[in-house]
Amino acid sequence: MNCRYVQSRLSAYLDFELSGDEQQLIRSHLEECIECSCEFESLRRTKQLLRQMPIVKPRTGPEQVLLRVRQAQPATPRPAWGIRWHPPRAWQYAGGFALAAAILFWGRSADTETSPMTTASPTTSYFTPASNSLLPTVAPELSAVYRPYAPNLFRRTAYPMTEPSLLPSVSYPMDPMLGYQPVSEWNSIPSQPKFIETPR
Amino acid sequence: MTHTAVAQSMDDRLQREFDELVYRHYQQAYNLAYRLTGNAADAEDLVQEAFLRAYRFFERYDRSMPFMNWFSRILTNLYIDEYRRRGRLRTVSIDEVYSGEDGEEGTTMDLPDTAPNPLELALSNEYIHAIHEGLQYLSPEFRIAVILADLEGYSYEEIAEITKTSIGTVRSRIHRGRKQLRDQIKKRHPNLFERGDLK
């Protein structure tokens, strides 16, 4: 422990703001080192002088402050997340519609012959009847099959199972190692749950 | 009870709480502001402004924290802002002869009445002025740290919280501030640092 280190910590030592060990080390150094103890003494005296400074009395009372405070309005409380609610602006409506449209049209790209971006018109929505000429005519029976409106990217999905499990009486075919449907099969038809007979 | 009536009674409750806090801490707040700014007029403005801001954001006051800790943060922040806005704080010498607004000259500055508490008479006025002026020589960050530690008696942890810095920074500011202050006082009153008890 050198003097330079000790002198940098003298104020903290004076205020008892060091750990017990450090406090002890500096105390033992001060007993030996004249220079450091002189420095410490002057700092102690400075603190002592400051502590003896009188409390200054204000010329006016708190009434003056309160009088001005009465005229001021308190700030309206803000919610914790720091955003004030307001009715949606026009661009926010537009953004909302765009987002909803994007979600609705997500799964359609493989169904139609052309990209949904180029054929985006009210007639290509899911609410159009099956007789719409834009729907695929290659396999008409498929268009009657249920398709999810917004296939979730992380949807747990059906996947051909190698062998039926015996434990549950109703088993959904699923590859336990895969978990998620491969991208290439996002638009494939989910297979129906299989009902398996279990021995009683 | 309607919603507005509920809000009104809530406001009244907060208002009463705030009034009570102002009455209880006004003296201490003024003292802090006076030591920071170095003169009564600026101290009054600073305290006024700080209480006004405290009132405006009273909703955000966390009751688990002592009011003065929260308020000191507001006051010191305001002081730093004001200091930076002015570029360099106008320091007024106590002994300086100044001219009042109505043109009368030759009067010296009227100092606020210091408490004639017999316990505080240990320091003569001359020494008090020397220390007070010495404080004005410090940079605002050092001055805030030294005043909060030695005049207000806050712990390093509390000062770090008030000034939003680390304890290491607080420790260094207090140390360097005290050393600068000591050198300033020593210049004018070396006898204060002679061995022996304070006179």
mmCIF file of N, CA and C in Angstrom, chain B residues 98-192:
data_model
loop_
_atom_site.group_PDB
_atom_site.id
_atom_site.type_symbol
_atom_site.label_atom_id
_atom_site.label_comp_id
_atom_site.label_asym_id
_atom_site.label_seq_id
_atom_site.Cartn_x
_atom_site.Cartn_y
_atom_site.Cartn_z
ATOM 1 N N TYR B 98 -22.343 47.274 -4.287
ATOM 2 C CA TYR B 98 -23.183 47.172 -5.488
ATOM 3 C C TYR B 98 -24.216 48.280 -5.497
ATOM 4 N N SER B 99 -24.749 48.536 -6.661
ATOM 5 C CA SER B 99 -25.772 49.570 -6.768
ATOM 6 C C SER B 99 -27.127 48.896 -6.899
ATOM 7 N N GLY B 100 -28.049 49.364 -6.120
ATOM 8 C CA GLY B 100 -29.384 48.778 -6.134
ATOM 9 C C GLY B 100 -30.148 49.163 -7.363
ATOM 10 N N GLU B 101 -31.382 48.682 -7.462
ATOM 11 C CA GLU B 101 -32.183 48.968 -8.658
ATOM 12 C C GLU B 101 -32.525 50.451 -8.743
ATOM 13 N N ASP B 102 -32.732 51.071 -7.585
ATOM 14 C CA ASP B 102 -33.125 52.474 -7.609
ATOM 15 C C ASP B 102 -31.915 53.410 -7.637
ATOM 16 N N GLY B 103 -30.777 52.845 -7.983
ATOM 17 C CA GLY B 103 -29.621 53.698 -8.220
ATOM 18 C C GLY B 103 -28.828 54.059 -6.986
ATOM 19 N N GLU B 104 -29.295 53.656 -5.823
ATOM 20 C CA GLU B 104 -28.531 54.041 -4.632
ATOM 21 C C GLU B 104 -27.243 53.219 -4.589
ATOM 22 N N GLU B 105 -26.175 53.890 -4.314
ATOM 23 C CA GLU B 105 -24.874 53.237 -4.333
ATOM 24 C C GLU B 105 -24.294 53.208 -2.927
ATOM 25 N N GLY B 106 -23.263 52.385 -2.817
ATOM 26 C CA GLY B 106 -22.532 52.403 -1.558
ATOM 27 C C GLY B 106 -23.075 51.468 -0.499
ATOM 28 N N THR B 107 -24.164 50.764 -0.821
ATOM 29 C CA THR B 107 -24.631 49.790 0.156
ATOM 30 C C THR B 107 -23.931 48.466 -0.133
ATOM 31 N N THR B 108 -23.675 47.716 0.891
ATOM 32 C CA THR B 108 -23.157 46.373 0.663
ATOM 33 C C THR B 108 -24.342 45.419 0.645
ATOM 34 N N MET B 109 -24.048 44.245 0.182
ATOM 35 C CA MET B 109 -25.102 43.253 0.010
ATOM 36 C C MET B 109 -25.702 42.869 1.357
ATOM 37 N N ASP B 110 -27.025 42.813 1.401
ATOM 38 C CA ASP B 110 -27.616 42.381 2.680
ATOM 39 C C ASP B 110 -27.622 40.863 2.739
ATOM 40 N N LEU B 111 -26.876 40.365 3.676
ATOM 41 C CA LEU B 111 -26.792 38.916 3.820
ATOM 42 C C LEU B 111 -28.000 38.415 4.593
ATOM 43 N N PRO B 112 -28.461 37.230 4.267
ATOM 44 C CA PRO B 112 -29.568 36.699 5.045
ATOM 45 C C PRO B 112 -29.146 36.486 6.488
ATOM 46 N N ASP B 113 -30.118 36.593 7.337
ATOM 47 C CA ASP B 113 -29.865 36.503 8.762
ATOM 48 C C ASP B 113 -29.394 35.094 9.109
ATOM 49 N N THR B 114 -28.153 34.984 9.522
ATOM 50 C CA THR B 114 -27.696 33.656 9.930
ATOM 51 C C THR B 114 -28.144 33.405 11.358
ATOM 52 N N ALA B 115 -28.479 32.159 11.617
ATOM 53 C CA ALA B 115 -29.093 31.834 12.906
ATOM 54 C C ALA B 115 -28.136 32.135 14.060
ATOM 55 N N PRO B 116 -28.562 32.890 15.024
ATOM 56 C CA PRO B 116 -27.690 33.183 16.160
ATOM 57 C C PRO B 116 -27.707 32.045 17.174
ATOM 58 N N ASN B 117 -27.456 30.860 16.660
ATOM 59 C CA ASN B 117 -27.449 29.697 17.532
ATOM 60 C C ASN B 117 -26.101 29.628 18.241
ATOM 61 N N PRO B 118 -26.094 29.592 19.568
ATOM 62 C CA PRO B 118 -24.808 29.624 20.277
ATOM 63 C C PRO B 118 -23.872 28.484 19.864
ATOM 64 N N LEU B 119 -24.457 27.347 19.460
ATOM 65 C CA LEU B 119 -23.618 26.220 19.064
ATOM 66 C C LEU B 119 -22.871 26.525 17.770
ATOM 67 N N GLU B 120 -23.442 27.392 16.965
ATOM 68 C CA GLU B 120 -22.850 27.667 15.654
ATOM 69 C C GLU B 120 -21.955 28.894 15.681
ATOM 70 N N LEU B 121 -21.768 29.456 16.841
ATOM 71 C CA LEU B 121 -20.924 30.636 16.904
ATOM 72 C C LEU B 121 -19.446 30.276 16.916
ATOM 73 N N ALA B 122 -19.173 28.960 16.833
ATOM 74 C CA ALA B 122 -17.783 28.523 16.892
ATOM 75 C C ALA B 122 -16.973 29.125 15.753
ATOM 76 N N LEU B 123 -17.582 29.286 14.605
ATOM 77 C CA LEU B 123 -16.887 29.871 13.467
ATOM 78 C C LEU B 123 -17.202 31.356 13.389
ATOM 79 N N SER B 124 -16.188 32.149 13.268
ATOM 80 C CA SER B 124 -16.464 33.576 13.148
ATOM 81 C C SER B 124 -16.965 33.862 11.741
ATOM 82 N N ASN B 125 -17.604 35.004 11.585
ATOM 83 C CA ASN B 125 -18.186 35.362 10.293
ATOM 84 C C ASN B 125 -17.143 35.398 9.191
ATOM 85 N N GLU B 126 -15.957 35.797 9.566
ATOM 86 C CA GLU B 126 -14.891 35.896 8.580
ATOM 87 C C GLU B 126 -14.597 34.512 7.979
ATOM 88 N N TYR B 127 -14.517 33.544 8.840
ATOM 89 C CA TYR B 127 -14.234 32.191 8.371
ATOM 90 C C TYR B 127 -15.395 31.651 7.536
ATOM 91 N N ILE B 128 -16.592 31.943 8.013
ATOM 92 C CA ILE B 128 -17.764 31.470 7.264
ATOM 93 C C ILE B 128 -17.738 32.022 5.847
ATOM 94 N N HIS B 129 -17.417 33.299 5.734
ATOM 95 C CA HIS B 129 -17.354 33.904 4.400
ATOM 96 C C HIS B 129 -16.263 33.265 3.567
ATOM 97 N N ALA B 130 -15.140 32.960 4.214
ATOM 98 C CA ALA B 130 -14.035 32.353 3.468
ATOM 99 C C ALA B 130 -14.447 30.991 2.922
ATOM 100 N N ILE B 131 -15.116 30.210 3.750
ATOM 101 C CA ILE B 131 -15.541 28.875 3.293
ATOM 102 C C ILE B 131 -16.597 29.010 2.203
ATOM 103 N N HIS B 132 -17.522 29.923 2.438
ATOM 104 C CA HIS B 132 -18.598 30.132 1.473
ATOM 105 C C HIS B 132 -18.034 30.543 0.108
ATOM 106 N N GLU B 133 -17.061 31.429 0.139
ATOM 107 C CA GLU B 133 -16.460 31.851 -1.130
ATOM 108 C C GLU B 133 -15.636 30.746 -1.739
ATOM 109 N N GLY B 134 -14.971 29.984 -0.879
ATOM 110 C CA GLY B 134 -14.189 28.853 -1.371
ATOM 111 C C GLY B 134 -15.062 27.868 -2.115
ATOM 112 N N LEU B 135 -16.259 27.673 -1.613
ATOM 113 C CA LEU B 135 -17.193 26.758 -2.276
ATOM 114 C C LEU B 135 -17.523 27.239 -3.682
ATOM 115 N N GLN B 136 -17.592 28.553 -3.850
ATOM 116 C CA GLN B 136 -17.956 29.085 -5.158
ATOM 117 C C GLN B 136 -16.852 28.886 -6.195
ATOM 118 N N TYR B 137 -15.645 28.589 -5.725
ATOM 119 C CA TYR B 137 -14.556 28.354 -6.657
ATOM 120 C C TYR B 137 -14.642 26.969 -7.299
ATOM 121 N N LEU B 138 -15.335 26.067 -6.636
ATOM 122 C CA LEU B 138 -15.398 24.689 -7.146
ATOM 123 C C LEU B 138 -16.273 24.626 -8.388
ATOM 124 N N SER B 139 -15.997 23.640 -9.200
ATOM 125 C CA SER B 139 -16.881 23.428 -10.346
ATOM 126 C C SER B 139 -18.208 22.885 -9.806
ATOM 127 N N PRO B 140 -19.321 23.107 -10.549
ATOM 128 C CA PRO B 140 -20.630 22.760 -9.980
ATOM 129 C C PRO B 140 -20.737 21.308 -9.540
ATOM 130 N N GLU B 141 -20.132 20.382 -10.287
ATOM 131 C CA GLU B 141 -20.242 18.968 -9.910
ATOM 132 C C GLU B 141 -19.563 18.708 -8.576
ATOM 133 N N PHE B 142 -18.372 19.269 -8.410
ATOM 134 C CA PHE B 142 -17.649 19.072 -7.155
ATOM 135 C C PHE B 142 -18.394 19.746 -6.007
ATOM 136 N N ARG B 143 -18.913 20.941 -6.297
ATOM 137 C CA ARG B 143 -19.603 21.686 -5.245
ATOM 138 C C ARG B 143 -20.821 20.916 -4.767
ATOM 139 N N ILE B 144 -21.580 20.380 -5.736
ATOM 140 C CA ILE B 144 -22.770 19.612 -5.356
ATOM 141 C C ILE B 144 -22.380 18.428 -4.482
ATOM 142 N N ALA B 145 -21.334 17.706 -4.897
ATOM 143 C CA ALA B 145 -20.936 16.513 -4.137
ATOM 144 C C ALA B 145 -20.498 16.888 -2.724
ATOM 145 N N VAL B 146 -19.678 17.934 -2.615
ATOM 146 C CA VAL B 146 -19.170 18.322 -1.294
ATOM 147 C C VAL B 146 -20.299 18.827 -0.400
ATOM 148 N N ILE B 147 -21.182 19.643 -0.972
ATOM 149 C CA ILE B 147 -22.267 20.201 -0.165
ATOM 150 C C ILE B 147 -23.221 19.104 0.294
ATOM 151 N N LEU B 148 -23.552 18.201 -0.614
ATOM 152 C CA LEU B 148 -24.461 17.117 -0.222
ATOM 153 C C LEU B 148 -23.837 16.244 0.858
ATOM 154 N N ALA B 149 -22.527 16.026 0.761
ATOM 155 C CA ALA B 149 -21.890 15.142 1.745
ATOM 156 C C ALA B 149 -21.680 15.847 3.075
ATOM 157 N N ASP B 150 -21.133 17.070 3.047
ATOM 158 C CA ASP B 150 -20.689 17.685 4.300
ATOM 159 C C ASP B 150 -21.690 18.645 4.915
ATOM 160 N N LEU B 151 -22.509 19.268 4.108
ATOM 161 C CA LEU B 151 -23.502 20.171 4.698
ATOM 162 C C LEU B 151 -24.827 19.446 4.910
ATOM 163 N N GLU B 152 -25.186 18.593 3.983
ATOM 164 C CA GLU B 152 -26.473 17.915 4.095
ATOM 165 C C GLU B 152 -26.336 16.537 4.747
ATOM 166 N N GLY B 153 -25.122 16.020 4.782
ATOM 167 C CA GLY B 153 -24.889 14.763 5.488
ATOM 168 C C GLY B 153 -25.404 13.517 4.780
ATOM 169 N N TYR B 154 -25.436 13.538 3.460
ATOM 170 C CA TYR B 154 -25.877 12.348 2.733
ATOM 171 C C TYR B 154 -24.735 11.335 2.653
ATOM 172 N N SER B 155 -25.090 10.064 2.519
ATOM 173 C CA SER B 155 -24.078 9.032 2.305
ATOM 174 C C SER B 155 -23.675 9.035 0.835
ATOM 175 N N TYR B 156 -22.557 8.391 0.520
ATOM 176 C CA TYR B 156 -22.091 8.355 -0.867
ATOM 177 C C TYR B 156 -23.138 7.705 -1.768
ATOM 178 N N GLU B 157 -23.782 6.684 -1.227
ATOM 179 C CA GLU B 157 -24.781 5.964 -2.025
ATOM 180 C C GLU B 157 -25.941 6.892 -2.383
ATOM 181 N N GLU B 158 -26.380 7.671 -1.386
ATOM 182 C CA GLU B 158 -27.483 8.602 -1.648
ATOM 183 C C GLU B 158 -27.074 9.668 -2.652
ATOM 184 N N ILE B 159 -25.841 10.151 -2.528
ATOM 185 C CA ILE B 159 -25.376 11.184 -3.464
ATOM 186 C C ILE B 159 -25.301 10.616 -4.879
ATOM 187 N N ALA B 160 -24.854 9.368 -4.972
ATOM 188 C CA ALA B 160 -24.804 8.733 -6.293
ATOM 189 C C ALA B 160 -26.203 8.647 -6.881
ATOM 190 N N GLU B 161 -27.176 8.372 -6.029
ATOM 191 C CA GLU B 161 -28.561 8.280 -6.492
ATOM 192 C C GLU B 161 -29.080 9.655 -6.913
ATOM 193 N N ILE B 162 -28.763 10.660 -6.103
ATOM 194 C CA ILE B 162 -29.256 12.008 -6.395
ATOM 195 C C ILE B 162 -28.643 12.533 -7.689
ATOM 196 N N THR B 163 -27.331 12.343 -7.848
ATOM 197 C CA THR B 163 -26.669 12.906 -9.021
ATOM 198 C C THR B 163 -26.634 11.932 -10.191
ATOM 199 N N LYS B 164 -27.199 10.759 -9.983
ATOM 200 C CA LYS B 164 -27.243 9.737 -11.038
ATOM 201 C C LYS B 164 -25.846 9.418 -11.569
ATOM 202 N N THR B 165 -24.929 9.182 -10.671
ATOM 203 C CA THR B 165 -23.586 8.766 -11.057
ATOM 204 C C THR B 165 -23.220 7.539 -10.232
ATOM 205 N N SER B 166 -22.010 7.047 -10.442
ATOM 206 C CA SER B 166 -21.577 5.873 -9.678
ATOM 207 C C SER B 166 -20.957 6.331 -8.360
ATOM 208 N N ILE B 167 -20.845 5.384 -7.442
ATOM 209 C CA ILE B 167 -20.246 5.717 -6.142
ATOM 210 C C ILE B 167 -18.781 6.103 -6.326
ATOM 211 N N GLY B 168 -18.116 5.468 -7.287
ATOM 212 C CA GLY B 168 -16.718 5.811 -7.549
ATOM 213 C C GLY B 168 -16.571 7.269 -7.971
ATOM 214 N N THR B 169 -17.489 7.721 -8.830
ATOM 215 C CA THR B 169 -17.461 9.125 -9.254
ATOM 216 C C THR B 169 -17.709 10.050 -8.081
ATOM 217 N N VAL B 170 -18.686 9.678 -7.246
ATOM 218 C CA VAL B 170 -18.998 10.513 -6.077
ATOM 219 C C VAL B 170 -17.776 10.610 -5.172
ATOM 220 N N ARG B 171 -17.149 9.477 -4.944
ATOM 221 C CA ARG B 171 -15.984 9.445 -4.055
ATOM 222 C C ARG B 171 -14.894 10.368 -4.583
ATOM 223 N N SER B 172 -14.646 10.287 -5.892
ATOM 224 C CA SER B 172 -13.582 11.112 -6.466
ATOM 225 C C SER B 172 -13.955 12.593 -6.453
ATOM 226 N N ARG B 173 -15.228 12.892 -6.722
ATOM 227 C CA ARG B 173 -15.644 14.298 -6.714
ATOM 228 C C ARG B 173 -15.521 14.903 -5.323
ATOM 229 N N ILE B 174 -15.945 14.142 -4.316
ATOM 230 C CA ILE B 174 -15.880 14.661 -2.951
ATOM 231 C C ILE B 174 -14.417 14.891 -2.563
ATOM 232 N N HIS B 175 -13.587 13.928 -2.914
ATOM 233 C CA HIS B 175 -12.176 14.031 -2.528
ATOM 234 C C HIS B 175 -11.517 15.227 -3.198
ATOM 235 N N ARG B 176 -11.706 15.330 -4.494
ATOM 236 C CA ARG B 176 -11.064 16.435 -5.208
ATOM 237 C C ARG B 176 -11.667 17.777 -4.810
ATOM 238 N N GLY B 177 -12.981 17.786 -4.595
ATOM 239 C CA GLY B 177 -13.645 19.013 -4.174
ATOM 240 C C GLY B 177 -13.123 19.487 -2.831
ATOM 241 N N ARG B 178 -12.977 18.564 -1.897
ATOM 242 C CA ARG B 178 -12.474 18.945 -0.574
ATOM 243 C C ARG B 178 -11.042 19.468 -0.656
ATOM 244 N N LYS B 179 -10.262 18.826 -1.520
ATOM 245 C CA LYS B 179 -8.860 19.269 -1.620
ATOM 246 C C LYS B 179 -8.790 20.676 -2.207
ATOM 247 N N GLN B 180 -9.605 20.918 -3.253
ATOM 248 C CA GLN B 180 -9.605 22.270 -3.845
ATOM 249 C C GLN B 180 -10.098 23.305 -2.838
ATOM 250 N N LEU B 181 -11.142 22.923 -2.105
ATOM 251 C CA LEU B 181 -11.698 23.848 -1.117
ATOM 252 C C LEU B 181 -10.659 24.147 -0.038
ATOM 253 N N ARG B 182 -9.983 23.094 0.408
ATOM 254 C CA ARG B 182 -8.949 23.272 1.436
ATOM 255 C C ARG B 182 -7.891 24.256 0.950
ATOM 256 N N ASP B 183 -7.466 24.091 -0.295
ATOM 257 C CA ASP B 183 -6.423 24.983 -0.814
ATOM 258 C C ASP B 183 -6.916 26.427 -0.874
ATOM 259 N N GLN B 184 -8.195 26.582 -1.246
ATOM 260 C CA GLN B 184 -8.756 27.931 -1.313
ATOM 261 C C GLN B 184 -8.809 28.588 0.062
ATOM 262 N N ILE B 185 -9.268 27.829 1.048
ATOM 263 C CA ILE B 185 -9.384 28.408 2.392
ATOM 264 C C ILE B 185 -7.994 28.682 2.960
ATOM 265 N N LYS B 186 -7.091 27.767 2.660
ATOM 266 C CA LYS B 186 -5.729 27.888 3.201
ATOM 267 C C LYS B 186 -5.062 29.171 2.723
ATOM 268 N N LYS B 187 -5.398 29.565 1.478
ATOM 269 C CA LYS B 187 -4.791 30.774 0.920
ATOM 270 C C LYS B 187 -5.102 31.978 1.798
ATOM 271 N N ARG B 188 -6.367 32.064 2.231
ATOM 272 C CA ARG B 188 -6.766 33.256 2.973
ATOM 273 C C ARG B 188 -6.591 33.096 4.482
ATOM 274 N N HIS B 189 -6.826 31.889 4.950
ATOM 275 C CA HIS B 189 -6.761 31.681 6.407
ATOM 276 C C HIS B 189 -5.935 30.451 6.736
ATOM 277 N N PRO B 190 -4.623 30.561 6.584
ATOM 278 C CA PRO B 190 -3.799 29.378 6.879
ATOM 279 C C PRO B 190 -3.884 28.966 8.342
ATOM 280 N N ASN B 191 -4.233 29.914 9.198
ATOM 281 C CA ASN B 191 -4.281 29.586 10.624
ATOM 282 C C ASN B 191 -5.380 28.577 10.948
ATOM 283 N N LEU B 192 -6.385 28.478 10.032
ATOM 284 C CA LEU B 192 -7.465 27.513 10.279
ATOM 285 C C LEU B 192 -6.954 26.088 10.228
#
